[in-house]
Amino acid sequence: MPRFFSCLHQAGSNSTVAKTSPLEFIRQVRTETSKVTWPTRRETIMTGVMVVIMTTILALFFFGVDSILQAIVTALLKLAQ
């Protein structure tokens, strides 16, 4: 067995993994979910509006940069003819 794989095998044999039952897992998930501070309806709507605004601003910015670069490339190609 190559040395790399023998190191992995040795490391894996000494480690222990905590095993939980599916019911215990679901119980833990419910406990952790109850600790989450969920956003209000207003906060969710405001966040969605901000995402739409920022996406629009970025789209316009990249459209402008792309248009400028296209004009530069077109001008350079006309000079080459």
PDB file of C-alpha atoms in Angstrom:
ATOM      1  CA  MET A   1       0.000   0.000   0.000  1.00  0.00           C
ATOM      2  CA  PRO A   2       1.425   3.441  -0.879  1.00  0.00           C
ATOM      3  CA  ARG A   3       2.585   5.515   2.045  1.00  0.00           C
ATOM      4  CA  PHE A   4      -0.062   8.245   1.535  1.00  0.00           C
ATOM      5  CA  PHE A   5      -2.931   5.785   1.719  1.00  0.00           C
ATOM      6  CA  SER A   6      -1.463   3.967   4.708  1.00  0.00           C
ATOM      7  CA  CYS A   7      -1.385   7.307   6.607  1.00  0.00           C
ATOM      8  CA  LEU A   8      -5.031   7.875   5.766  1.00  0.00           C
ATOM      9  CA  HIS A   9      -5.937   4.383   6.864  1.00  0.00           C
ATOM     10  CA  GLN A  10      -4.126   4.786  10.187  1.00  0.00           C
ATOM     11  CA  ALA A  11      -5.708   8.178  10.881  1.00  0.00           C
ATOM     12  CA  GLY A  12      -9.169   6.857  10.065  1.00  0.00           C
ATOM     13  CA  SER A  13      -8.888   3.816  12.276  1.00  0.00           C
ATOM     14  CA  ASN A  14      -8.204   5.859  15.427  1.00  0.00           C
ATOM     15  CA  SER A  15     -11.027   8.367  14.966  1.00  0.00           C
ATOM     16  CA  THR A  16     -14.455   7.888  16.415  1.00  0.00           C
ATOM     17  CA  VAL A  17     -17.660   9.324  15.025  1.00  0.00           C
ATOM     18  CA  ALA A  18     -20.575  10.108  17.313  1.00  0.00           C
ATOM     19  CA  LYS A  19     -23.616   8.242  16.070  1.00  0.00           C
ATOM     20  CA  THR A  20     -27.066   9.616  16.681  1.00  0.00           C
ATOM     21  CA  SER A  21     -30.407   8.146  15.824  1.00  0.00           C
ATOM     22  CA  PRO A  22     -32.601   9.858  13.217  1.00  0.00           C
ATOM     23  CA  LEU A  23     -35.041  10.900  15.956  1.00  0.00           C
ATOM     24  CA  GLU A  24     -32.256  12.454  18.017  1.00  0.00           C
ATOM     25  CA  PHE A  25     -30.984  14.272  14.929  1.00  0.00           C
ATOM     26  CA  ILE A  26     -34.449  15.718  14.246  1.00  0.00           C
ATOM     27  CA  ARG A  27     -34.722  16.764  17.891  1.00  0.00           C
ATOM     28  CA  GLN A  28     -31.357  18.550  17.677  1.00  0.00           C
ATOM     29  CA  VAL A  29     -32.356  20.281  14.439  1.00  0.00           C
ATOM     30  CA  ARG A  30     -35.593  21.545  16.024  1.00  0.00           C
ATOM     31  CA  THR A  31     -33.678  22.816  19.044  1.00  0.00           C
ATOM     32  CA  GLU A  32     -31.166  24.691  16.896  1.00  0.00           C
ATOM     33  CA  THR A  33     -33.896  26.062  14.612  1.00  0.00           C
ATOM     34  CA  SER A  34     -35.728  27.501  17.605  1.00  0.00           C
ATOM     35  CA  LYS A  35     -32.590  29.525  18.462  1.00  0.00           C
ATOM     36  CA  VAL A  36     -32.600  31.286  15.071  1.00  0.00           C
ATOM     37  CA  THR A  37     -33.760  34.902  14.969  1.00  0.00           C
ATOM     38  CA  TRP A  38     -35.989  34.965  11.910  1.00  0.00           C
ATOM     39  CA  PRO A  39     -36.404  38.243   9.974  1.00  0.00           C
ATOM     40  CA  THR A  40     -39.749  39.979  10.011  1.00  0.00           C
ATOM     41  CA  ARG A  41     -41.912  40.225   6.895  1.00  0.00           C
ATOM     42  CA  ARG A  42     -40.894  43.893   6.493  1.00  0.00           C
ATOM     43  CA  GLU A  43     -37.167  43.062   6.774  1.00  0.00           C
ATOM     44  CA  THR A  44     -37.520  40.322   4.159  1.00  0.00           C
ATOM     45  CA  ILE A  45     -39.319  42.630   1.730  1.00  0.00           C
ATOM     46  CA  MET A  46     -36.765  45.434   2.255  1.00  0.00           C
ATOM     47  CA  THR A  47     -33.896  43.022   1.670  1.00  0.00           C
ATOM     48  CA  GLY A  48     -35.536  41.790  -1.544  1.00  0.00           C
ATOM     49  CA  VAL A  49     -36.028  45.367  -2.774  1.00  0.00           C
ATOM     50  CA  MET A  50     -32.370  46.180  -2.024  1.00  0.00           C
ATOM     51  CA  VAL A  51     -31.237  43.109  -3.959  1.00  0.00           C
ATOM     52  CA  VAL A  52     -33.295  44.176  -6.993  1.00  0.00           C
ATOM     53  CA  ILE A  53     -31.935  47.753  -6.810  1.00  0.00           C
ATOM     54  CA  MET A  54     -28.306  46.652  -6.452  1.00  0.00           C
ATOM     55  CA  THR A  55     -28.665  44.124  -9.274  1.00  0.00           C
ATOM     56  CA  THR A  56     -30.098  46.819 -11.553  1.00  0.00           C
ATOM     57  CA  ILE A  57     -27.294  49.253 -10.690  1.00  0.00           C
ATOM     58  CA  LEU A  58     -24.643  46.599 -11.353  1.00  0.00           C
ATOM     59  CA  ALA A  59     -26.298  45.600 -14.631  1.00  0.00           C
ATOM     60  CA  LEU A  60     -26.267  49.237 -15.816  1.00  0.00           C
ATOM     61  CA  PHE A  61     -22.647  49.650 -14.727  1.00  0.00           C
ATOM     62  CA  PHE A  62     -21.463  46.553 -16.581  1.00  0.00           C
ATOM     63  CA  PHE A  63     -23.531  47.521 -19.623  1.00  0.00           C
ATOM     64  CA  GLY A  64     -21.724  50.886 -19.653  1.00  0.00           C
ATOM     65  CA  VAL A  65     -18.279  49.308 -19.258  1.00  0.00           C
ATOM     66  CA  ASP A  66     -19.064  46.771 -21.991  1.00  0.00           C
ATOM     67  CA  SER A  67     -20.265  49.529 -24.342  1.00  0.00           C
ATOM     68  CA  ILE A  68     -17.098  51.573 -23.783  1.00  0.00           C
ATOM     69  CA  LEU A  69     -14.850  48.552 -24.365  1.00  0.00           C
ATOM     70  CA  GLN A  70     -16.812  47.629 -27.491  1.00  0.00           C
ATOM     71  CA  ALA A  71     -16.356  51.171 -28.849  1.00  0.00           C
ATOM     72  CA  ILE A  72     -12.611  51.018 -28.167  1.00  0.00           C
ATOM     73  CA  VAL A  73     -12.211  47.630 -29.868  1.00  0.00           C
ATOM     74  CA  THR A  74     -14.306  48.753 -32.842  1.00  0.00           C
ATOM     75  CA  ALA A  75     -12.179  51.900 -33.230  1.00  0.00           C
ATOM     76  CA  LEU A  76      -8.956  49.866 -33.059  1.00  0.00           C
ATOM     77  CA  LEU A  77     -10.235  47.394 -35.646  1.00  0.00           C
ATOM     78  CA  LYS A  78     -11.157  50.249 -38.008  1.00  0.00           C
ATOM     79  CA  LEU A  79      -7.596  51.599 -37.695  1.00  0.00           C
ATOM     80  CA  ALA A  80      -6.190  48.195 -38.652  1.00  0.00           C
ATOM     81  CA  GLN A  81      -8.068  48.117 -42.002  1.00  0.00           C
TER      82      GLN A  81
END
